[in-house]
């Protein structure tokens, strides 16, 4: 299969734009949001101008070296291994992303919803329900949903394949030098020259670049109209269960041959829509959607913990308020009036406790 990027407009001479002082300071302004209480961010900010000018000089002279990562685990809701770069390197990630994102975003299909402006989980779920209405002819026919997950996706990204996709689009050798430094700064447990760290902003862009090949194969080669992808999770809707069953080995073969990826064997499912589809934190039904049970439990547990921390002055009230608004925002996209009221009552109870 010929790469999509071979047919797209080639980009030259953007290195000066990426490393410009204006872009580096802009990258800092974006990066620092919500992080200024962190010790490492405060330390960088104390000598902000000197640090930004030093980065600019290193990039200009090609002496820039990406430092190491600090690793830790989070539960979101499944356990993820996060690798956090130093502040200086994360500023560079933002500077690169600022320029590369609008270039590559034009090559992404509309059904790719992760880490893109004006996309996200809520719009992906809305699109799912629009597609379901089309497949069911306004709920008069059956609809089946194939749901898949790529096994160890970020850890399995092949550096050579990723670089090839990027080089097909970007012909500025200086930019490729910087991109390669960031890509090669990390190697996962899967093997040498494999993986992209979940903690990097650039990894989100690289993930969409990498899986655009899958998107195009499904949309253009297989002519599948009802397909939605969010990072490495994707769904395909059809009125035929047999059709979806036949798709699985075809997709598996493409992933293995072209991207050196595999589907997670325990996360391939085909379910009738009317039984409920667990997708992006919601369970979707023909006439309503609800937050999944695990998500509801996580919301209550997290808020109870944050209220306790706030009452003990371990986190500011603004952090608690941000959490509340985030969860209420999530719930308003579901049929969850009773759950929202229960949560408000529980919050009041927690706040009254001594």
Short mmCIF file of N, CA and C in Angstrom, two decimals, residues 31 40 66-70 84-91 93:
data_model
loop_
_atom_site.label_atom_id
_atom_site.label_comp_id
_atom_site.label_asym_id
_atom_site.label_seq_id
_atom_site.Cartn_x
_atom_site.Cartn_y
_atom_site.Cartn_z
N UNK A 31 2.71 25.44 27.55
CA UNK A 31 3.16 24.36 28.43
C UNK A 31 2.88 24.64 29.90
N UNK A 40 9.81 21.78 39.35
CA UNK A 40 10.70 21.84 38.18
C UNK A 40 10.29 22.95 37.22
N UNK A 66 18.35 15.60 23.73
CA UNK A 66 17.18 15.31 24.57
C UNK A 66 17.64 14.51 25.78
N UNK A 67 17.23 14.98 26.98
CA UNK A 67 17.64 14.30 28.21
C UNK A 67 16.73 13.10 28.48
N UNK A 68 16.92 12.48 29.64
CA UNK A 68 16.18 11.27 29.98
C UNK A 68 14.77 11.53 30.47
N UNK A 69 14.13 10.47 30.92
CA UNK A 69 12.73 10.52 31.35
C UNK A 69 12.59 10.04 32.80
N UNK A 70 11.60 10.58 33.48
CA UNK A 70 11.17 10.06 34.77
C UNK A 70 9.92 9.23 34.52
N UNK A 84 7.94 10.99 31.76
CA UNK A 84 7.92 12.46 31.75
C UNK A 84 9.31 12.99 31.46
N UNK A 85 9.41 13.84 30.43
CA UNK A 85 10.68 14.47 30.07
C UNK A 85 10.93 15.68 30.95
N UNK A 86 12.15 16.20 30.90
CA UNK A 86 12.48 17.42 31.62
C UNK A 86 11.71 18.59 31.03
N UNK A 87 11.56 19.65 31.82
CA UNK A 87 10.81 20.83 31.37
C UNK A 87 11.39 21.37 30.06
N UNK A 88 12.70 21.49 29.99
CA UNK A 88 13.34 22.03 28.77
C UNK A 88 12.94 21.25 27.53
N UNK A 89 12.88 19.93 27.66
CA UNK A 89 12.53 19.10 26.51
C UNK A 89 11.05 19.17 26.19
N UNK A 90 10.23 19.31 27.22
CA UNK A 90 8.79 19.43 26.97
C UNK A 90 8.45 20.76 26.30
N UNK A 91 9.22 21.80 26.58
CA UNK A 91 9.03 23.06 25.86
C UNK A 91 9.34 22.85 24.37
N UNK A 93 9.05 20.03 22.76
CA UNK A 93 7.93 19.24 22.22
C UNK A 93 6.79 20.16 21.79
#
